[in-house]
Amino acid sequence: MASEASSVIVQKYGTPAPLVRLSGWTMIAFLAAFLINNVLNVGFQFPKASAIISGEMGALVPVLVYIVSVALAALYVVSSPKVALRWDAQKIHKLNVYIVRACFWSVFFVGVTDTTIAFLRVEDLWNLIVSAEQVVQFKSARYVGGVIHIPLIVAGFVVAIFTRTLGFTWLALLIVIAELTIVITRFVFSYEQAFMGDLVRYWYAALFLFASAYTLFDEGHVRVDVLYAGFTDKTRGLVNAAGSLLLGATTCWVILALGLNGKQSMINSPIVNFEVTQSGINGLFVKYQMAAFLGIFAITMLIQFTSYFLEAVANFRNEPGQRKVAPPAH
């Protein structure tokens, strides 16, 4: 199981860097406001903040959400002027670790539960357990998603508070077990159902999209760069800081801006409609969550890029406490 532990002790106070810290925390605040406004727009039919230009008074609410969020970020920076960049970077990283850990527990709970539900549904075993009315409900993606999945997701976020590991290794093991189960049941018992393949795809998607942010923290992404290896720590800090904002953060914002652009966008639409695969009632009711995984990927990567930006600037300034990450073995 992957660990979140850092190899160095980070000092809370250091050389002031108000503008850099303000940039980082404003990014986090703007992201939070963007997500809140997406819920207001899709779930409660509030107009977008941009509608204030055309005079829609309802747009005042999302505008205020942005203003308050950024103001809180600025207030935090002003009220803690001596906090070190690495301390803020670590704090933002820990927030990201919690989100990733919570997502792991959520997909674990949902995957196991929905597989059980699908098995009982496919084999017509619900008739032996619940009433005819409830049998019909378990064939509805909206019912399963709203009544069963959402509480399980909430449970995942609660459990994540009390655990301290990320779960990537366990998720990879679960995928192997799920694949092995398919092989055994297919070739030994001549039994295979659509929900079995859906579970593998569901956990595969979660593994790769959720783990990307921590891989960035652990310097695990491949760098196609013949120059970077020869740079000094100061130059690397400058390159990483610029790349985090100009390439990393902008890519994440493009994904979020397109994916969460109204009720019919590519992420919002499947979630709102509890979209399922072509397997229908023979598969898992999790396609809408796999659309959400793309949003989670962009969110966690944006948060990690912000942390990476602050740490890179600290490296550029030669501040103490730099992490030394061992190169990956090949």
GROMACS .gro file of C-alpha atoms in nm:
model
  330
    1MET     CA    1   0.000   0.000   0.000
    2ALA     CA    2   0.137   0.341  -0.094
    3SER     CA    3   0.229   0.565   0.193
    4GLU     CA    4   0.188   0.939   0.227
    5ALA     CA    5   0.486   0.983   0.456
    6SER     CA    6   0.741   1.249   0.372
    7SER     CA    7   1.112   1.178   0.412
    8VAL     CA    8   1.203   1.522   0.550
    9ILE     CA    9   1.083   1.740   0.834
   10VAL     CA   10   0.939   2.065   0.701
   11GLN     CA   11   0.975   2.382   0.907
   12LYS     CA   12   0.656   2.585   0.943
   13TYR     CA   13   0.820   2.927   0.921
   14GLY     CA   14   1.069   3.061   0.672
   15THR     CA   15   1.147   3.346   0.435
   16PRO     CA   16   0.822   3.531   0.345
   17ALA     CA   17   0.693   3.481  -0.010
   18PRO     CA   18   0.347   3.644  -0.004
   19LEU     CA   19   0.287   3.669  -0.379
   20VAL     CA   20   0.384   3.309  -0.447
   21ARG     CA   21   0.173   3.180  -0.156
   22LEU     CA   22  -0.118   3.399  -0.266
   23SER     CA   23  -0.095   3.254  -0.617
   24GLY     CA   24  -0.107   2.899  -0.483
   25TRP     CA   25  -0.389   2.945  -0.236
   26THR     CA   26  -0.589   3.152  -0.486
   27MET     CA   27  -0.568   2.858  -0.726
   28ILE     CA   28  -0.708   2.625  -0.458
   29ALA     CA   29  -0.978   2.876  -0.359
   30PHE     CA   30  -1.080   2.934  -0.719
   31LEU     CA   31  -1.102   2.559  -0.775
   32ALA     CA   32  -1.327   2.520  -0.469
   33ALA     CA   33  -1.548   2.807  -0.586
   34PHE     CA   34  -1.566   2.662  -0.937
   35LEU     CA   35  -1.684   2.326  -0.805
   36ILE     CA   36  -1.939   2.486  -0.571
   37ASN     CA   37  -2.076   2.694  -0.856
   38ASN     CA   38  -2.095   2.387  -1.078
   39VAL     CA   39  -2.322   2.224  -0.819
   40LEU     CA   40  -2.530   2.543  -0.795
   41ASN     CA   41  -2.560   2.562  -1.173
   42VAL     CA   42  -2.637   2.196  -1.245
   43GLY     CA   43  -2.821   2.099  -0.930
   44PHE     CA   44  -3.005   2.419  -0.841
   45GLN     CA   45  -3.028   2.598  -1.178
   46PHE     CA   46  -2.831   2.905  -1.073
   47PRO     CA   47  -2.690   3.096  -1.372
   48LYS     CA   48  -2.316   3.095  -1.430
   49ALA     CA   49  -2.104   3.376  -1.291
   50SER     CA   50  -2.045   3.505  -1.644
   51ALA     CA   51  -2.418   3.579  -1.671
   52ILE     CA   52  -2.363   3.883  -1.449
   53ILE     CA   53  -2.239   4.060  -1.762
   54SER     CA   54  -2.586   4.035  -1.918
   55GLY     CA   55  -2.750   4.161  -1.600
   56GLU     CA   56  -2.885   3.837  -1.449
   57MET     CA   57  -2.921   3.904  -1.078
   58GLY     CA   58  -2.910   3.532  -0.996
   59ALA     CA   59  -2.547   3.535  -1.110
   60LEU     CA   60  -2.459   3.741  -0.804
   61VAL     CA   61  -2.451   3.422  -0.596
   62PRO     CA   62  -2.177   3.245  -0.797
   63VAL     CA   63  -1.986   3.573  -0.825
   64LEU     CA   64  -1.997   3.610  -0.447
   65VAL     CA   65  -1.878   3.251  -0.409
   66TYR     CA   66  -1.569   3.337  -0.613
   67ILE     CA   67  -1.509   3.662  -0.426
   68VAL     CA   68  -1.547   3.506  -0.081
   69SER     CA   69  -1.326   3.208  -0.170
   70VAL     CA   70  -1.043   3.423  -0.304
   71ALA     CA   71  -1.081   3.665  -0.010
   72LEU     CA   72  -1.043   3.377   0.236
   73ALA     CA   73  -0.728   3.265   0.056
   74ALA     CA   74  -0.587   3.617   0.072
   75LEU     CA   75  -0.683   3.648   0.439
   76TYR     CA   76  -0.498   3.328   0.521
   77VAL     CA   77  -0.183   3.446   0.344
   78VAL     CA   78  -0.192   3.791   0.505
   79SER     CA   79  -0.257   3.649   0.851
   80SER     CA   80   0.036   3.405   0.826
   81PRO     CA   81   0.310   3.603   0.649
   82LYS     CA   82   0.603   3.397   0.778
   83VAL     CA   83   0.472   3.052   0.684
   84ALA     CA   84   0.722   2.873   0.462
   85LEU     CA   85   0.645   2.771   0.106
   86ARG     CA   86   0.726   2.408   0.180
   87TRP     CA   87   0.484   2.410   0.473
   88ASP     CA   88   0.201   2.529   0.249
   89ALA     CA   89   0.305   2.280  -0.020
   90GLN     CA   90   0.291   1.999   0.234
   91LYS     CA   91  -0.047   2.115   0.365
   92ILE     CA   92  -0.194   2.121   0.013
   93HIS     CA   93  -0.043   1.781  -0.061
   94LYS     CA   94  -0.200   1.634   0.254
   95LEU     CA   95  -0.539   1.767   0.141
   96ASN     CA   96  -0.486   1.592  -0.191
   97VAL     CA   97  -0.381   1.269  -0.021
   98TYR     CA   98  -0.705   1.271   0.178
   99ILE     CA   99  -0.914   1.320  -0.138
  100VAL     CA  100  -0.734   1.035  -0.317
  101ARG     CA  101  -0.763   0.808  -0.013
  102ALA     CA  102  -1.134   0.884   0.017
  103CYS     CA  103  -1.186   0.808  -0.352
  104PHE     CA  104  -1.011   0.473  -0.312
  105TRP     CA  105  -1.238   0.369  -0.026
  106SER     CA  106  -1.541   0.491  -0.219
  107VAL     CA  107  -1.467   0.284  -0.530
  108PHE     CA  108  -1.387  -0.016  -0.311
  109PHE     CA  109  -1.721   0.005  -0.130
  110VAL     CA  110  -1.918   0.080  -0.446
  111GLY     CA  111  -1.741  -0.187  -0.653
  112VAL     CA  112  -1.800  -0.469  -0.405
  113THR     CA  113  -2.157  -0.364  -0.327
  114ASP     CA  114  -2.266  -0.302  -0.685
  115THR     CA  115  -2.114  -0.633  -0.798
  116THR     CA  116  -2.320  -0.811  -0.533
  117ILE     CA  117  -2.633  -0.624  -0.640
  118ALA     CA  118  -2.568  -0.702  -1.008
  119PHE     CA  119  -2.512  -1.072  -0.938
  120LEU     CA  120  -2.841  -1.097  -0.749
  121ARG     CA  121  -3.012  -0.901  -1.025
  122VAL     CA  122  -2.875  -1.110  -1.312
  123GLU     CA  123  -2.952  -1.441  -1.142
  124ASP     CA  124  -3.302  -1.325  -1.037
  125LEU     CA  125  -3.220  -1.384  -0.672
  126TRP     CA  126  -3.365  -1.055  -0.550
  127ASN     CA  127  -3.710  -1.214  -0.574
  128LEU     CA  128  -3.612  -1.441  -0.285
  129ILE     CA  129  -3.494  -1.154  -0.065
  130VAL     CA  130  -3.705  -0.842  -0.122
  131SER     CA  131  -4.051  -0.746  -0.242
  132ALA     CA  132  -4.147  -0.720  -0.609
  133GLU     CA  133  -4.145  -0.341  -0.584
  134GLN     CA  134  -3.789  -0.341  -0.453
  135VAL     CA  135  -3.682  -0.583  -0.726
  136VAL     CA  136  -3.788  -0.319  -0.980
  137GLN     CA  137  -3.600  -0.051  -0.787
  138PHE     CA  138  -3.277  -0.250  -0.798
  139LYS     CA  139  -3.307  -0.247  -1.178
  140SER     CA  140  -3.308   0.134  -1.177
  141ALA     CA  141  -2.970   0.304  -1.203
  142ARG     CA  142  -3.113   0.620  -1.049
  143TYR     CA  143  -3.231   0.428  -0.741
  144VAL     CA  144  -2.908   0.230  -0.699
  145GLY     CA  145  -2.695   0.538  -0.757
  146GLY     CA  146  -2.889   0.773  -0.535
  147VAL     CA  147  -2.987   0.541  -0.250
  148ILE     CA  148  -2.691   0.302  -0.237
  149HIS     CA  149  -2.388   0.450  -0.413
  150ILE     CA  150  -2.399   0.799  -0.263
  151PRO     CA  151  -2.409   0.678   0.101
  152LEU     CA  152  -2.120   0.443   0.020
  153ILE     CA  153  -1.920   0.732  -0.124
  154VAL     CA  154  -1.988   0.935   0.190
  155ALA     CA  155  -1.875   0.635   0.396
  156GLY     CA  156  -1.553   0.627   0.194
  157PHE     CA  157  -1.478   0.989   0.284
  158VAL     CA  158  -1.548   0.916   0.651
  159VAL     CA  159  -1.326   0.606   0.658
  160ALA     CA  160  -1.048   0.805   0.489
  161ILE     CA  161  -1.033   1.032   0.793
  162PHE     CA  162  -0.920   0.742   1.010
  163THR     CA  163  -0.677   0.575   0.769
  164ARG     CA  164  -0.333   0.692   0.666
  165THR     CA  165  -0.250   0.504   0.347
  166LEU     CA  166  -0.357   0.555  -0.012
  167GLY     CA  167  -0.455   0.202  -0.113
  168PHE     CA  168  -0.306   0.185  -0.463
  169THR     CA  169  -0.140  -0.150  -0.395
  170TRP     CA  170  -0.462  -0.295  -0.258
  171LEU     CA  171  -0.659  -0.164  -0.554
  172ALA     CA  172  -0.411  -0.324  -0.793
  173LEU     CA  173  -0.446  -0.651  -0.600
  174LEU     CA  174  -0.826  -0.627  -0.620
  175ILE     CA  175  -0.800  -0.587  -0.997
  176VAL     CA  176  -0.585  -0.900  -1.019
  177ILE     CA  177  -0.835  -1.092  -0.805
  178ALA     CA  178  -1.125  -0.970  -1.020
  179GLU     CA  179  -0.943  -1.072  -1.340
  180LEU     CA  180  -0.850  -1.409  -1.191
  181THR     CA  181  -1.212  -1.466  -1.092
  182ILE     CA  182  -1.321  -1.404  -1.451
  183VAL     CA  183  -1.064  -1.654  -1.582
  184ILE     CA  184  -1.162  -1.923  -1.331
  185THR     CA  185  -1.537  -1.885  -1.374
  186ARG     CA  186  -1.510  -1.868  -1.754
  187PHE     CA  187  -1.281  -2.164  -1.817
  188VAL     CA  188  -1.368  -2.384  -1.520
  189PHE     CA  189  -1.738  -2.316  -1.469
  190SER     CA  190  -1.828  -2.168  -1.812
  191TYR     CA  191  -1.982  -1.872  -1.632
  192GLU     CA  192  -1.929  -1.506  -1.717
  193GLN     CA  193  -2.145  -1.197  -1.682
  194ALA     CA  194  -2.107  -0.839  -1.802
  195PHE     CA  195  -2.081  -0.700  -1.450
  196MET     CA  196  -1.756  -0.893  -1.395
  197GLY     CA  197  -1.580  -0.710  -1.677
  198ASP     CA  198  -1.739  -0.383  -1.569
  199LEU     CA  199  -1.584  -0.420  -1.224
  200VAL     CA  200  -1.235  -0.465  -1.370
  201ARG     CA  201  -1.274  -0.158  -1.593
  202TYR     CA  202  -1.416   0.044  -1.304
  203TRP     CA  203  -1.124  -0.032  -1.075
  204TYR     CA  204  -0.868   0.005  -1.355
  205ALA     CA  205  -0.997   0.355  -1.431
  206ALA     CA  206  -0.983   0.446  -1.064
  207LEU     CA  207  -0.630   0.312  -1.022
  208PHE     CA  208  -0.476   0.508  -1.307
  209LEU     CA  209  -0.670   0.832  -1.269
  210PHE     CA  210  -0.654   0.854  -0.890
  211ALA     CA  211  -0.286   0.757  -0.866
  212SER     CA  212  -0.161   1.020  -1.112
  213ALA     CA  213  -0.143   1.303  -0.859
  214TYR     CA  214   0.059   1.102  -0.607
  215THR     CA  215   0.282   0.981  -0.889
  216LEU     CA  216   0.358   1.348  -0.964
  217PHE     CA  217   0.447   1.405  -0.598
  218ASP     CA  218   0.672   1.099  -0.601
  219GLU     CA  219   0.843   1.210  -0.927
  220GLY     CA  220   0.713   0.896  -1.095
  221HIS     CA  221   0.602   1.048  -1.426
  222VAL     CA  222   0.834   0.999  -1.722
  223ARG     CA  223   1.024   1.310  -1.829
  224VAL     CA  224   1.103   1.322  -2.200
  225ASP     CA  225   1.375   1.580  -2.149
  226VAL     CA  226   1.746   1.540  -2.220
  227LEU     CA  227   1.831   1.873  -2.053
  228TYR     CA  228   1.656   1.846  -1.716
  229ALA     CA  229   1.892   1.584  -1.570
  230GLY     CA  230   2.185   1.825  -1.603
  231PHE     CA  231   2.013   2.123  -1.441
  232THR     CA  232   2.103   2.253  -1.096
  233ASP     CA  233   1.840   2.240  -0.820
  234LYS     CA  234   1.780   2.612  -0.867
  235THR     CA  235   1.720   2.578  -1.241
  236ARG     CA  236   1.501   2.272  -1.189
  237GLY     CA  237   1.293   2.472  -0.944
  238LEU     CA  238   1.241   2.746  -1.202
  239VAL     CA  239   1.150   2.498  -1.476
  240ASN     CA  240   0.913   2.302  -1.251
  241ALA     CA  241   0.743   2.618  -1.124
  242ALA     CA  242   0.685   2.748  -1.476
  243GLY     CA  243   0.574   2.408  -1.604
  244SER     CA  244   0.333   2.357  -1.315
  245LEU     CA  245   0.145   2.676  -1.399
  246LEU     CA  246   0.183   2.706  -1.776
  247LEU     CA  247   0.141   2.339  -1.869
  248GLY     CA  248   0.005   2.140  -1.575
  249ALA     CA  249  -0.251   2.377  -1.425
  250THR     CA  250  -0.377   2.499  -1.763
  251THR     CA  251  -0.435   2.141  -1.882
  252CYS     CA  252  -0.636   2.063  -1.569
  253TRP     CA  253  -0.843   2.379  -1.609
  254VAL     CA  254  -0.919   2.293  -1.972
  255ILE     CA  255  -1.050   1.951  -1.863
  256LEU     CA  256  -1.263   2.106  -1.589
  257ALA     CA  257  -1.389   2.393  -1.804
  258LEU     CA  258  -1.502   2.158  -2.082
  259GLY     CA  259  -1.615   1.870  -1.863
  260LEU     CA  260  -1.818   2.083  -1.620
  261ASN     CA  261  -1.954   2.334  -1.870
  262GLY     CA  262  -2.324   2.308  -1.794
  263LYS     CA  263  -2.571   2.027  -1.745
  264GLN     CA  264  -2.503   1.862  -2.083
  265SER     CA  265  -2.124   1.861  -2.058
  266MET     CA  266  -1.923   1.540  -2.084
  267ILE     CA  267  -1.879   1.497  -1.707
  268ASN     CA  268  -2.196   1.655  -1.570
  269SER     CA  269  -2.438   1.484  -1.808
  270PRO     CA  270  -2.355   1.120  -1.719
  271ILE     CA  271  -2.359   1.204  -1.348
  272VAL     CA  272  -2.693   1.384  -1.355
  273ASN     CA  273  -2.853   1.101  -1.555
  274PHE     CA  274  -2.683   0.814  -1.365
  275GLU     CA  275  -2.569   0.686  -1.704
  276VAL     CA  276  -2.503   0.313  -1.747
  277THR     CA  277  -2.323   0.104  -2.009
  278GLN     CA  278  -2.487  -0.083  -2.297
  279SER     CA  279  -2.493  -0.390  -2.073
  280GLY     CA  280  -2.789  -0.234  -1.893
  281ILE     CA  281  -2.915  -0.431  -1.595
  282ASN     CA  282  -2.662  -0.708  -1.668
  283GLY     CA  283  -2.372  -0.478  -1.582
  284LEU     CA  284  -2.270  -0.243  -1.305
  285PHE     CA  285  -2.442   0.093  -1.269
  286VAL     CA  286  -2.114   0.284  -1.244
  287LYS     CA  287  -2.057   0.444  -1.585
  288TYR     CA  288  -2.158   0.783  -1.445
  289GLN     CA  289  -1.885   0.749  -1.182
  290MET     CA  290  -1.625   0.670  -1.446
  291ALA     CA  291  -1.714   1.003  -1.609
  292ALA     CA  292  -1.660   1.166  -1.269
  293PHE     CA  293  -1.318   1.000  -1.249
  294LEU     CA  294  -1.198   1.236  -1.523
  295GLY     CA  295  -1.303   1.531  -1.311
  296ILE     CA  296  -1.137   1.381  -1.003
  297PHE     CA  297  -0.820   1.333  -1.207
  298ALA     CA  298  -0.817   1.700  -1.310
  299ILE     CA  299  -0.899   1.820  -0.957
  300THR     CA  300  -0.633   1.614  -0.782
  301MET     CA  301  -0.372   1.693  -1.046
  302LEU     CA  302  -0.448   2.066  -1.021
  303ILE     CA  303  -0.413   2.055  -0.642
  304GLN     CA  304  -0.088   1.861  -0.672
  305PHE     CA  305   0.047   2.097  -0.938
  306THR     CA  306  -0.022   2.384  -0.697
  307SER     CA  307   0.172   2.207  -0.423
  308TYR     CA  308   0.446   2.124  -0.674
  309PHE     CA  309   0.461   2.492  -0.779
  310LEU     CA  310   0.515   2.612  -0.422
  311GLU     CA  311   0.781   2.348  -0.360
  312ALA     CA  312   0.953   2.431  -0.689
  313VAL     CA  313   0.972   2.800  -0.598
  314ALA     CA  314   1.116   2.701  -0.260
  315ASN     CA  315   1.381   2.500  -0.446
  316PHE     CA  316   1.456   2.798  -0.669
  317ARG     CA  317   1.502   3.013  -0.358
  318ASN     CA  318   1.730   2.747  -0.203
  319GLU     CA  319   1.510   2.718   0.103
  320PRO     CA  320   1.590   2.436   0.349
  321GLY     CA  321   1.395   2.110   0.361
  322GLN     CA  322   1.413   2.003  -0.004
  323ARG     CA  323   1.284   1.651  -0.068
  324LYS     CA  324   1.525   1.412  -0.234
  325VAL     CA  325   1.331   1.156  -0.434
  326ALA     CA  326   1.518   0.844  -0.537
  327PRO     CA  327   1.499   0.778  -0.913
  328PRO     CA  328   1.262   0.494  -1.007
  329ALA     CA  329   1.419   0.155  -1.065
  330HIS     CA  330   1.403   0.014  -1.419
   0.00000   0.00000   0.00000
